[in-house]
mmCIF file of C-alpha atoms and ligand atoms in Angstrom:
data_model
loop_
_atom_site.group_PDB
_atom_site.id
_atom_site.type_symbol
_atom_site.label_atom_id
_atom_site.label_comp_id
_atom_site.label_asym_id
_atom_site.label_seq_id
_atom_site.Cartn_x
_atom_site.Cartn_y
_atom_site.Cartn_z
ATOM 1 C CA MET A 269 6.362 -15.027 -20.991
ATOM 2 C CA THR A 270 6.502 -15.119 -17.280
ATOM 3 C CA THR A 271 4.011 -13.037 -15.575
ATOM 4 C CA PHE A 272 4.005 -11.835 -12.769
ATOM 5 C CA LEU A 273 1.168 -10.882 -10.068
ATOM 6 C CA SER A 274 0.985 -9.326 -6.696
ATOM 7 C CA GLY A 275 -1.181 -7.240 -4.486
ATOM 8 C CA ILE A 276 -1.998 -5.511 -1.259
ATOM 9 C CA GLN A 277 -3.917 -4.869 1.291
ATOM 10 C CA SER A 278 -5.553 -1.345 1.146
ATOM 11 C CA THR A 279 -6.554 -1.557 5.774
ATOM 12 C CA GLY A 280 -4.361 1.023 6.531
ATOM 13 C CA LEU A 281 -1.513 2.498 5.648
ATOM 14 C CA GLN A 282 1.776 0.913 3.930
ATOM 15 C CA HIS A 283 4.585 -0.290 6.404
ATOM 16 C CA LEU A 284 8.342 -0.544 5.767
ATOM 17 C CA GLY A 285 6.925 -4.499 6.100
ATOM 18 C CA ASN A 286 5.374 -3.831 2.751
ATOM 19 C CA TYR A 287 7.973 -1.325 1.149
ATOM 20 C CA PHE A 288 11.029 -3.706 1.397
ATOM 21 C CA GLY A 289 8.887 -7.085 1.264
ATOM 22 C CA ALA A 290 6.766 -6.361 -1.620
ATOM 23 C CA ILE A 291 6.061 -2.481 -3.042
ATOM 24 C CA ARG A 292 9.823 -2.093 -3.604
ATOM 25 C CA HIS A 293 11.217 -5.448 -4.501
ATOM 26 C CA HIS A 294 7.683 -4.935 -7.228
ATOM 27 C CA ILE A 295 8.598 -2.265 -8.265
ATOM 28 C CA GLU A 296 12.261 -3.630 -8.774
ATOM 29 C CA LEU A 297 10.982 -6.674 -10.858
ATOM 30 C CA ALA A 298 8.352 -4.505 -13.136
ATOM 31 C CA ARG A 299 11.428 -3.078 -14.776
ATOM 32 C CA GLU A 300 11.972 -6.805 -16.177
ATOM 33 C CA ASP A 301 10.769 -8.288 -19.208
ATOM 34 C CA GLY A 302 7.426 -10.135 -18.374
ATOM 35 C CA GLU A 303 3.732 -8.912 -18.210
ATOM 36 C CA HIS A 304 3.025 -7.467 -14.273
ATOM 37 C CA PHE A 305 -0.087 -7.024 -12.489
ATOM 38 C CA TYR A 306 -0.174 -5.205 -8.987
ATOM 39 C CA PHE A 307 -3.303 -4.621 -7.579
ATOM 40 C CA ILE A 308 -4.818 -3.178 -4.554
ATOM 41 C CA ALA A 309 -6.656 -5.690 -2.805
ATOM 42 C CA ASP A 310 -9.768 -3.917 -1.077
ATOM 43 C CA TYR A 311 -12.260 -7.097 -1.057
ATOM 44 C CA HIS A 312 -10.096 -8.526 1.175
ATOM 45 C CA ALA A 313 -9.620 -5.258 3.369
ATOM 46 C CA LEU A 314 -13.212 -5.947 3.690
ATOM 47 C CA THR A 315 -12.107 -8.646 6.579
ATOM 48 C CA THR A 316 -11.501 -6.151 8.946
ATOM 49 C CA THR A 317 -14.808 -4.040 7.805
ATOM 50 C CA PRO A 318 -13.465 -1.044 7.756
ATOM 51 C CA LYS A 319 -15.340 2.187 7.014
ATOM 52 C CA PRO A 320 -16.969 2.931 3.291
ATOM 53 C CA GLU A 321 -15.100 6.751 3.483
ATOM 54 C CA GLU A 322 -11.933 5.527 4.457
ATOM 55 C CA LEU A 323 -11.860 2.250 2.673
ATOM 56 C CA ARG A 324 -12.259 4.561 -0.292
ATOM 57 C CA GLU A 325 -9.315 6.816 0.686
ATOM 58 C CA ARG A 326 -7.052 4.150 1.407
ATOM 59 C CA VAL A 327 -7.538 2.406 -1.947
ATOM 60 C CA ARG A 328 -6.216 5.958 -3.163
ATOM 61 C CA GLU A 329 -3.910 5.945 -1.054
ATOM 62 C CA THR A 330 -2.183 2.768 -2.095
ATOM 63 C CA ALA A 331 -1.965 3.333 -5.495
ATOM 64 C CA VAL A 332 -0.473 6.872 -4.968
ATOM 65 C CA THR A 333 1.862 5.419 -2.592
ATOM 66 C CA TYR A 334 3.359 2.965 -5.519
ATOM 67 C CA LEU A 335 3.432 5.599 -7.886
ATOM 68 C CA ALA A 336 5.075 7.626 -5.682
ATOM 69 C CA LEU A 337 8.274 5.117 -5.083
ATOM 70 C CA GLY A 338 8.509 4.700 -8.920
ATOM 71 C CA LEU A 339 6.286 2.205 -10.145
ATOM 72 C CA ASP A 340 5.999 2.226 -13.898
ATOM 73 C CA ALA A 341 1.820 1.710 -14.998
ATOM 74 C CA GLU A 342 3.330 2.072 -18.515
ATOM 75 C CA LYS A 343 5.293 -1.420 -17.855
ATOM 76 C CA ALA A 344 2.853 -2.759 -14.597
ATOM 77 C CA CYS A 345 -1.219 -3.243 -14.400
ATOM 78 C CA LEU A 346 -2.138 -1.360 -11.475
ATOM 79 C CA PHE A 347 -5.469 -2.154 -10.248
ATOM 80 C CA ARG A 348 -8.202 -1.806 -8.068
ATOM 81 C CA GLN A 349 -9.371 -5.895 -7.062
ATOM 82 C CA SER A 350 -12.734 -5.120 -6.739
ATOM 83 C CA ASP A 351 -12.829 -3.518 -10.327
ATOM 84 C CA VAL A 352 -12.313 -7.153 -11.298
ATOM 85 C CA PRO A 353 -15.827 -8.718 -10.384
ATOM 86 C CA GLU A 354 -14.709 -12.147 -12.320
ATOM 87 C CA VAL A 355 -12.128 -13.344 -9.423
ATOM 88 C CA THR A 356 -15.263 -13.462 -7.005
ATOM 89 C CA GLU A 357 -16.740 -15.983 -9.790
ATOM 90 C CA LEU A 358 -13.431 -17.871 -9.799
ATOM 91 C CA THR A 359 -13.619 -17.588 -5.864
ATOM 92 C CA TRP A 360 -16.474 -19.991 -5.586
ATOM 93 C CA LEU A 361 -15.191 -22.328 -8.464
ATOM 94 C CA LEU A 362 -12.243 -22.775 -6.288
ATOM 95 C CA SER A 363 -14.213 -22.725 -2.435
ATOM 96 C CA CYS A 364 -15.747 -26.160 -4.533
ATOM 97 C CA VAL A 365 -12.605 -28.527 -5.384
ATOM 98 C CA THR A 366 -11.249 -26.956 -1.911
ATOM 99 C CA GLY A 367 -10.855 -29.102 1.621
ATOM 100 C CA MET A 368 -11.833 -27.196 4.863
ATOM 101 C CA GLY A 369 -8.644 -28.995 6.109
ATOM 102 C CA LEU A 370 -6.333 -26.834 4.138
ATOM 103 C CA LEU A 371 -7.861 -23.756 5.102
ATOM 104 C CA GLU A 372 -8.287 -24.664 8.511
ATOM 105 C CA ARG A 373 -3.941 -25.112 8.731
ATOM 106 C CA ALA A 374 -3.550 -21.531 7.514
ATOM 107 C CA HIS A 375 -1.887 -19.714 10.164
ATOM 108 C CA SER A 376 -3.085 -16.295 8.988
ATOM 109 C CA TYR A 377 -6.945 -16.897 10.113
ATOM 110 C CA LYS A 378 -5.537 -18.699 13.439
ATOM 111 C CA ASP A 379 -2.684 -15.467 13.726
ATOM 112 C CA LYS A 380 -5.431 -12.746 13.379
ATOM 113 C CA THR A 381 -8.222 -14.318 15.170
ATOM 114 C CA ALA A 382 -6.099 -15.240 18.094
ATOM 115 C CA LYS A 383 -4.927 -11.483 17.797
ATOM 116 C CA GLY A 384 -8.648 -10.551 18.650
ATOM 117 C CA ALA A 385 -9.962 -10.058 14.806
ATOM 118 C CA LYS A 386 -13.755 -11.413 14.318
ATOM 119 C CA PRO A 387 -13.669 -15.222 12.708
ATOM 120 C CA SER A 388 -15.864 -14.662 9.474
ATOM 121 C CA VAL A 389 -17.063 -16.365 7.590
ATOM 122 C CA GLY A 390 -14.794 -14.064 4.646
ATOM 123 C CA LEU A 391 -11.873 -14.576 7.184
ATOM 124 C CA PHE A 392 -11.670 -18.363 6.987
ATOM 125 C CA THR A 393 -11.586 -18.122 3.424
ATOM 126 C CA TYR A 394 -9.736 -15.601 2.478
ATOM 127 C CA PRO A 395 -6.678 -17.692 1.097
ATOM 128 C CA ILE A 396 -9.160 -18.826 -1.564
ATOM 129 C CA LEU A 397 -9.958 -15.302 -2.426
ATOM 130 C CA MET A 398 -6.293 -14.854 -2.871
ATOM 131 C CA ALA A 399 -5.666 -18.286 -4.829
ATOM 132 C CA ALA A 400 -7.838 -16.923 -7.515
ATOM 133 C CA ASP A 401 -6.788 -13.515 -7.818
ATOM 134 C CA ILE A 402 -3.566 -15.161 -8.253
ATOM 135 C CA LEU A 403 -5.212 -18.282 -11.138
ATOM 136 C CA ALA A 404 -7.280 -15.266 -12.682
ATOM 137 C CA TYR A 405 -3.811 -13.803 -14.255
ATOM 138 C CA ASP A 406 -2.192 -16.729 -14.912
ATOM 139 C CA SER A 407 0.585 -15.572 -13.185
ATOM 140 C CA ASN A 408 3.596 -18.019 -13.010
ATOM 141 C CA VAL A 409 5.434 -15.950 -9.832
ATOM 142 C CA VAL A 410 3.850 -14.188 -7.003
ATOM 143 C CA PRO A 411 6.316 -11.957 -5.330
ATOM 144 C CA VAL A 412 5.508 -11.424 -2.075
ATOM 145 C CA GLY A 413 6.685 -11.659 1.892
ATOM 146 C CA LYS A 414 7.590 -14.508 4.160
ATOM 147 C CA ASP A 415 3.908 -13.986 5.933
ATOM 148 C CA GLN A 416 2.305 -14.656 2.392
ATOM 149 C CA ILE A 417 4.304 -17.834 1.535
ATOM 150 C CA GLN A 418 1.490 -20.116 2.868
ATOM 151 C CA HIS A 419 -1.042 -18.730 0.840
ATOM 152 C CA VAL A 420 0.800 -19.403 -2.228
ATOM 153 C CA GLU A 421 1.132 -22.670 -1.770
ATOM 154 C CA MET A 422 -2.203 -23.074 -0.669
ATOM 155 C CA ALA A 423 -3.121 -21.400 -4.288
ATOM 156 C CA GLN A 424 -0.513 -24.084 -5.940
ATOM 157 C CA ASP A 425 -2.777 -27.306 -4.470
ATOM 158 C CA MET A 426 -6.057 -25.277 -5.705
ATOM 159 C CA ALA A 427 -5.075 -25.375 -8.850
ATOM 160 C CA GLY A 428 -4.019 -28.849 -8.678
ATOM 161 C CA HIS A 429 -7.355 -30.081 -7.871
ATOM 162 C CA PHE A 430 -9.217 -28.227 -10.121
ATOM 163 C CA ASN A 431 -7.056 -29.335 -12.715
ATOM 164 C CA ASN A 432 -7.241 -33.215 -11.426
ATOM 165 C CA VAL A 433 -11.144 -32.748 -11.227
ATOM 166 C CA TYR A 434 -12.004 -30.563 -14.663
ATOM 167 C CA GLY A 435 -8.806 -30.490 -16.676
ATOM 168 C CA ASP A 436 -8.513 -33.452 -19.378
ATOM 169 C CA GLY A 437 -5.101 -35.012 -18.058
ATOM 170 C CA SER A 438 -3.457 -34.126 -21.226
ATOM 171 C CA GLU A 439 -0.227 -31.358 -20.412
ATOM 172 C CA GLY A 440 -1.751 -28.870 -22.079
ATOM 173 C CA GLY A 441 -4.835 -29.875 -20.551
ATOM 174 C CA ALA A 442 -4.621 -27.736 -17.267
ATOM 175 C CA VAL A 443 -7.387 -24.600 -16.583
ATOM 176 C CA PHE A 444 -5.028 -23.325 -14.453
ATOM 177 C CA GLN A 445 -1.045 -23.025 -14.257
ATOM 178 C CA ARG A 446 0.896 -23.207 -11.228
ATOM 179 C CA PRO A 447 2.238 -20.342 -9.773
ATOM 180 C CA GLU A 448 5.447 -19.624 -7.776
ATOM 181 C CA ALA A 449 6.165 -17.876 -4.658
ATOM 182 C CA ARG A 450 9.290 -15.460 -4.932
ATOM 183 C CA MET A 451 10.266 -13.827 -1.908
ATOM 184 C CA PRO A 452 12.874 -10.771 -1.782
ATOM 185 C CA LYS A 453 16.772 -12.434 -1.099
ATOM 186 C CA GLU A 454 17.983 -10.881 1.413
ATOM 187 C CA ALA A 455 16.207 -12.974 4.351
ATOM 188 C CA ALA A 456 15.718 -9.171 6.617
ATOM 189 C CA HIS A 457 13.465 -8.134 3.588
ATOM 190 C CA ALA A 458 11.066 -10.808 3.133
ATOM 191 C CA LYS A 459 10.504 -10.794 7.138
ATOM 192 C CA VAL A 460 10.869 -6.858 8.309
ATOM 193 C CA LEU A 461 10.528 -6.568 12.462
ATOM 194 C CA GLY A 462 8.485 -4.081 13.563
ATOM 195 C CA LEU A 463 9.229 -1.564 16.057
ATOM 196 C CA ASP A 464 8.708 -4.298 19.230
ATOM 197 C CA GLY A 465 10.825 -6.735 17.084
ATOM 198 C CA GLU A 466 8.063 -9.091 16.028
ATOM 199 C CA LYS A 467 7.059 -9.188 12.318
ATOM 200 C CA MET A 468 5.683 -5.582 11.667
ATOM 201 C CA SER A 469 1.944 -5.566 10.850
ATOM 202 C CA LYS A 470 -0.230 -3.419 10.963
ATOM 203 C CA SER A 471 -2.569 -5.637 13.024
ATOM 204 C CA TYR A 472 0.309 -5.443 15.548
ATOM 205 C CA GLY A 473 0.385 -1.883 15.916
ATOM 206 C CA ASN A 474 4.056 -2.178 15.425
ATOM 207 C CA ASP A 475 4.163 -0.990 12.298
ATOM 208 C CA LEU A 476 5.929 2.353 10.800
ATOM 209 C CA TRP A 477 4.691 4.029 7.791
ATOM 210 C CA ILE A 478 6.462 4.138 4.800
ATOM 211 C CA PHE A 479 6.375 8.131 4.735
ATOM 212 C CA GLU A 480 6.486 8.819 8.111
ATOM 213 C CA THR A 481 8.438 12.279 8.248
ATOM 214 C CA GLY A 482 9.472 14.890 10.660
ATOM 215 C CA LYS A 483 8.522 14.538 14.741
ATOM 216 C CA LYS A 484 6.391 11.607 14.796
ATOM 217 C CA LEU A 485 9.073 9.614 12.608
ATOM 218 C CA LYS A 486 11.589 10.509 15.307
ATOM 219 C CA LYS A 487 9.029 9.562 18.026
ATOM 220 C CA ALA A 488 8.563 6.527 16.746
ATOM 221 C CA ILE A 489 12.364 5.827 16.314
ATOM 222 C CA ASN A 490 12.544 6.218 19.787
ATOM 223 C CA ARG A 491 10.119 3.398 20.030
ATOM 224 C CA ILE A 492 12.382 0.991 18.682
ATOM 225 C CA ALA A 493 13.263 -1.526 21.076
ATOM 226 C CA THR A 494 16.585 -1.686 23.078
ATOM 227 C CA ASP A 495 17.540 -2.373 26.400
ATOM 228 C CA SER A 496 19.418 -0.204 29.268
ATOM 229 C CA ARG A 497 23.253 -1.560 29.174
ATOM 230 C CA PRO A 498 25.272 1.561 28.492
ATOM 231 C CA PRO A 499 26.877 2.616 25.210
ATOM 232 C CA GLU A 500 30.409 1.500 26.972
ATOM 233 C CA GLU A 501 29.661 -2.033 27.092
ATOM 234 C CA ALA A 502 30.805 -4.269 24.784
ATOM 235 C CA LYS A 503 27.827 -5.713 22.544
ATOM 236 C CA ASP A 504 27.155 -8.029 20.054
ATOM 237 C CA PRO A 505 25.164 -6.463 17.076
ATOM 238 C CA ALA A 506 23.569 -9.119 16.002
ATOM 239 C CA GLY A 507 20.805 -8.814 18.779
ATOM 240 C CA ILE A 508 20.437 -5.299 18.369
ATOM 241 C CA LEU A 509 16.904 -4.567 16.576
ATOM 242 C CA LEU A 510 18.342 -0.755 16.056
ATOM 243 C CA LEU A 511 21.435 -2.323 14.280
ATOM 244 C CA ASP A 512 18.888 -4.291 12.460
ATOM 245 C CA PHE A 513 16.886 -1.481 11.449
ATOM 246 C CA LEU A 514 19.410 0.593 10.252
ATOM 247 C CA LYS A 515 21.051 -1.838 8.251
ATOM 248 C CA LEU A 516 17.369 -1.590 5.907
ATOM 249 C CA PHE A 517 18.591 2.010 4.829
ATOM 250 C CA ALA A 518 22.855 2.289 5.520
ATOM 251 C CA GLU A 519 25.229 1.511 2.983
ATOM 252 C CA ALA A 520 26.526 -2.097 4.175
ATOM 253 C CA GLY A 521 29.760 -0.057 5.056
ATOM 254 C CA GLU A 522 28.040 2.364 7.019
ATOM 255 C CA SER A 523 26.250 -0.742 8.718
ATOM 256 C CA ALA A 524 29.824 -2.392 9.003
ATOM 257 C CA GLU A 525 31.195 0.326 10.920
ATOM 258 C CA TRP A 526 28.174 1.237 13.009
ATOM 259 C CA CYS A 527 28.679 -2.934 14.100
ATOM 260 C CA GLU A 528 32.124 -2.283 14.466
ATOM 261 C CA ARG A 529 32.000 0.742 16.686
ATOM 262 C CA VAL A 530 29.210 -0.849 18.831
ATOM 263 C CA GLN A 531 30.907 -3.903 19.179
ATOM 264 C CA ALA A 532 34.180 -2.860 20.699
ATOM 265 C CA GLY A 533 32.635 -0.892 22.601
ATOM 266 C CA GLY A 534 34.674 2.028 25.524
ATOM 267 C CA ALA A 535 34.347 5.539 25.359
ATOM 268 C CA ASP A 536 34.309 6.089 21.286
ATOM 269 C CA ALA A 537 31.191 3.481 21.102
ATOM 270 C CA PRO A 538 27.976 4.705 20.207
ATOM 271 C CA GLY A 539 25.073 4.862 22.105
ATOM 272 C CA TYR A 540 21.187 4.354 21.131
ATOM 273 C CA GLY A 541 20.688 7.642 21.006
ATOM 274 C CA HIS A 542 23.381 8.163 18.890
ATOM 275 C CA ILE A 543 22.006 5.424 16.082
ATOM 276 C CA LYS A 544 18.562 6.425 16.229
ATOM 277 C CA VAL A 545 19.304 10.525 15.249
ATOM 278 C CA ARG A 546 21.384 8.049 12.220
ATOM 279 C CA LEU A 547 18.648 6.103 11.074
ATOM 280 C CA VAL A 548 16.247 8.922 11.247
ATOM 281 C CA GLU A 549 18.080 10.806 8.813
ATOM 282 C CA LEU A 550 18.667 8.278 6.808
ATOM 283 C CA ILE A 551 15.007 7.189 6.541
ATOM 284 C CA GLU A 552 13.831 10.985 5.550
ATOM 285 C CA GLU A 553 16.629 10.970 3.108
ATOM 286 C CA HIS A 554 16.063 7.247 1.214
ATOM 287 C CA PHE A 555 12.489 8.433 1.128
ATOM 288 C CA ARG A 556 12.938 12.070 -0.201
ATOM 289 C CA GLU A 557 12.395 11.925 -3.208
ATOM 290 C CA ALA A 558 9.149 9.706 -3.022
ATOM 291 C CA ARG A 559 7.519 11.987 -0.453
ATOM 292 C CA ALA A 560 7.619 15.056 -2.958
ATOM 293 C CA ARG A 561 5.833 12.454 -5.680
ATOM 294 C CA ARG A 562 3.699 11.898 -3.181
ATOM 295 C CA ASP A 563 2.422 14.838 -2.449
ATOM 296 C CA GLU A 564 2.116 15.844 -6.073
ATOM 297 C CA LEU A 565 0.174 12.828 -6.721
ATOM 298 C CA LEU A 566 -2.289 13.792 -4.081
ATOM 299 C CA ARG A 567 -3.445 17.541 -5.831
ATOM 300 C CA ASP A 568 -4.158 15.155 -8.575
ATOM 301 C CA PRO A 569 -6.602 12.108 -7.470
ATOM 302 C CA GLY A 570 -8.337 12.065 -10.830
ATOM 303 C CA GLU A 571 -5.093 11.895 -12.687
ATOM 304 C CA VAL A 572 -4.806 8.549 -9.926
ATOM 305 C CA ASP A 573 -8.068 7.189 -10.556
ATOM 306 C CA ARG A 574 -7.999 7.701 -14.741
ATOM 307 C CA GLN A 575 -5.161 5.398 -13.802
ATOM 308 C CA LEU A 576 -6.356 2.460 -11.979
ATOM 309 C CA ALA A 577 -9.396 2.795 -14.386
ATOM 310 C CA ALA A 578 -6.912 2.011 -17.336
ATOM 311 C CA GLY A 579 -5.187 -0.755 -14.750
ATOM 312 C CA ALA A 580 -9.087 -2.153 -14.529
ATOM 313 C CA LEU A 581 -9.246 -2.796 -17.854
ATOM 314 C CA VAL A 582 -6.838 -4.830 -19.305
ATOM 315 C CA ALA A 583 -6.813 -7.142 -16.048
ATOM 316 C CA ARG A 584 -10.784 -7.245 -16.287
ATOM 317 C CA ALA A 585 -10.309 -8.326 -20.138
ATOM 318 C CA ARG A 586 -7.469 -11.070 -18.385
ATOM 319 C CA ALA A 587 -9.396 -11.988 -15.479
ATOM 320 C CA ALA A 588 -12.465 -12.700 -17.658
ATOM 321 C CA ALA A 589 -11.196 -15.121 -19.990
ATOM 322 C CA THR A 590 -10.141 -17.156 -17.448
ATOM 323 C CA ARG A 591 -13.172 -17.624 -15.548
ATOM 324 C CA ASP A 592 -14.467 -18.528 -19.205
ATOM 325 C CA ARG A 593 -12.246 -20.959 -19.375
ATOM 326 C CA ALA A 594 -13.080 -21.921 -15.267
ATOM 327 C CA LEU A 595 -16.873 -21.943 -15.830
ATOM 328 C CA ALA A 596 -16.343 -24.356 -19.260
ATOM 329 C CA ALA A 597 -14.365 -27.055 -17.638
ATOM 330 C CA CYS A 598 -17.036 -27.514 -15.299
ATOM 331 C CA GLY A 599 -19.775 -27.488 -17.101
ATOM 332 C CA LEU A 600 -21.706 -24.422 -16.756
ATOM 333 C CA ARG A 601 -20.520 -23.312 -20.043
HETATM 334 P P1 TYM B 2091 -0.199 -7.358 3.262
HETATM 335 O O1 TYM B 2091 -1.341 -6.631 2.855
HETATM 336 O O2 TYM B 2091 -0.209 -8.178 4.366
HETATM 337 O O3 TYM B 2091 0.639 -7.417 2.246
HETATM 338 C C1 TYM B 2091 1.614 -6.967 1.614
HETATM 339 C C2 TYM B 2091 2.656 -7.444 1.142
HETATM 340 O O4 TYM B 2091 3.613 -6.475 2.755
HETATM 341 C C3 TYM B 2091 4.282 -8.346 2.604
HETATM 342 N N1 TYM B 2091 4.671 -8.047 4.317
HETATM 343 C C4 TYM B 2091 5.690 -8.236 4.441
HETATM 344 N N2 TYM B 2091 7.151 -8.415 3.985
HETATM 345 C C5 TYM B 2091 8.403 -8.330 5.131
HETATM 346 N N3 TYM B 2091 8.057 -8.276 6.458
HETATM 347 C C6 TYM B 2091 6.610 -8.288 6.845
HETATM 348 N N4 TYM B 2091 6.908 -7.128 7.742
HETATM 349 C C7 TYM B 2091 5.871 -7.478 6.061
HETATM 350 N N5 TYM B 2091 4.141 -7.546 5.935
HETATM 351 C C8 TYM B 2091 3.704 -7.611 4.919
HETATM 352 C C9 TYM B 2091 2.882 -9.333 2.698
HETATM 353 O O5 TYM B 2091 3.749 -10.593 2.404
HETATM 354 C C10 TYM B 2091 2.883 -9.914 1.550
HETATM 355 O O6 TYM B 2091 3.718 -9.543 -0.042
HETATM 356 N N6 TYM B 2091 -3.103 -11.388 1.045
HETATM 357 C C11 TYM B 2091 -2.409 -10.203 0.966
HETATM 358 C C12 TYM B 2091 -2.442 -9.811 -0.288
HETATM 359 C C13 TYM B 2091 -3.089 -10.349 -1.364
HETATM 360 C C14 TYM B 2091 -2.520 -11.184 -2.705
HETATM 361 C C15 TYM B 2091 -3.295 -11.673 -3.360
HETATM 362 C C16 TYM B 2091 -0.792 -11.115 -2.537
HETATM 363 C C17 TYM B 2091 -4.178 -10.758 -1.816
HETATM 364 N N7 TYM B 2091 -3.973 -11.346 -2.968
HETATM 365 C C18 TYM B 2091 -2.453 -11.995 -4.199
HETATM 366 C C19 TYM B 2091 -0.448 -12.005 -3.434
HETATM 367 C C20 TYM B 2091 -1.330 -12.496 -4.372
HETATM 368 C C21 TYM B 2091 -1.856 -9.321 2.227
HETATM 369 O O7 TYM B 2091 -3.017 -9.469 2.951
HETATM 370 O O8 TYM B 2091 -0.833 -9.005 2.350
#
């Protein structure tokens, strides 16, 4: 049976990159056969030292986001990372077989510190905690966006190192299973661009919250980078960020029509303002039902906490078994 696992940090509100690159993919996969573990990475969120009250809120908000968007919590185990402290034990075991060189190659660490994040030990060893998350549940498939691929590859390396040192070398004697990353099929979903055309990211300030609506949504859409060419000028649609956004939400036929009109130019060609108006409508419509479900769920936080607690029980039992296996393999039991 295939085991799917992925996590999402609770550092801020989830954005369209998280939605297309991860959450929507997770929800679709959870309809397939197999085991499904999805968690809120609150230990990882500590690398940005959030305010405690804010972190607590964000964890619940992230769970609400998954449920509102349609995750079936009966089929998928939704839980909070810190409810499974076994992963921190596994982190230590893995850190003892992980070379500094491996971590020094991590793009994400270089990227985050270049953008002003404090270069803490936690931020540096972040990929080891992530590998522990992945390996603790014997996951085979890790559905993530493009930016997390390197981290999954590092988890593969760490599993391999640990197995080499402590496995008995037989086919069935591996301590950890080798996980494989899986990105959404469409490249535009695996790496969603932000309002400025760079990768959408909370830390770049170019993100759009999934449930943004009304005036704030309009304001955000107005921020999408455009140029000053007039509507009648014929343009290559490939270089127009606004059309990339539209393609995320419009049916294929409608997107093609907008692109053709932009490419043709002339008196009937739409201006960027027109496209923005339509984009706002499409986003409002796309998340309308989920937004209503979110409001309902927020009215009953006890129910959300109950679901997270139920998920934690299942997840913890699984991670404890892996932890015991790993401790025994390295002589601590
Ligand atoms: P995080 O919280 O940064 O992102 C959560 C998920 O969203 C995807 N994503 C994107 N996909 C497409 N376009 C974008 N612009 C975009 N931005 C983010 C990410 O690829 C990810 O799938 N380290 C992880 C959390 C984590 C984890 C794990 C993931 C902790 N342990 C174990 C998988 C397995 C992170 O910070 O993701």
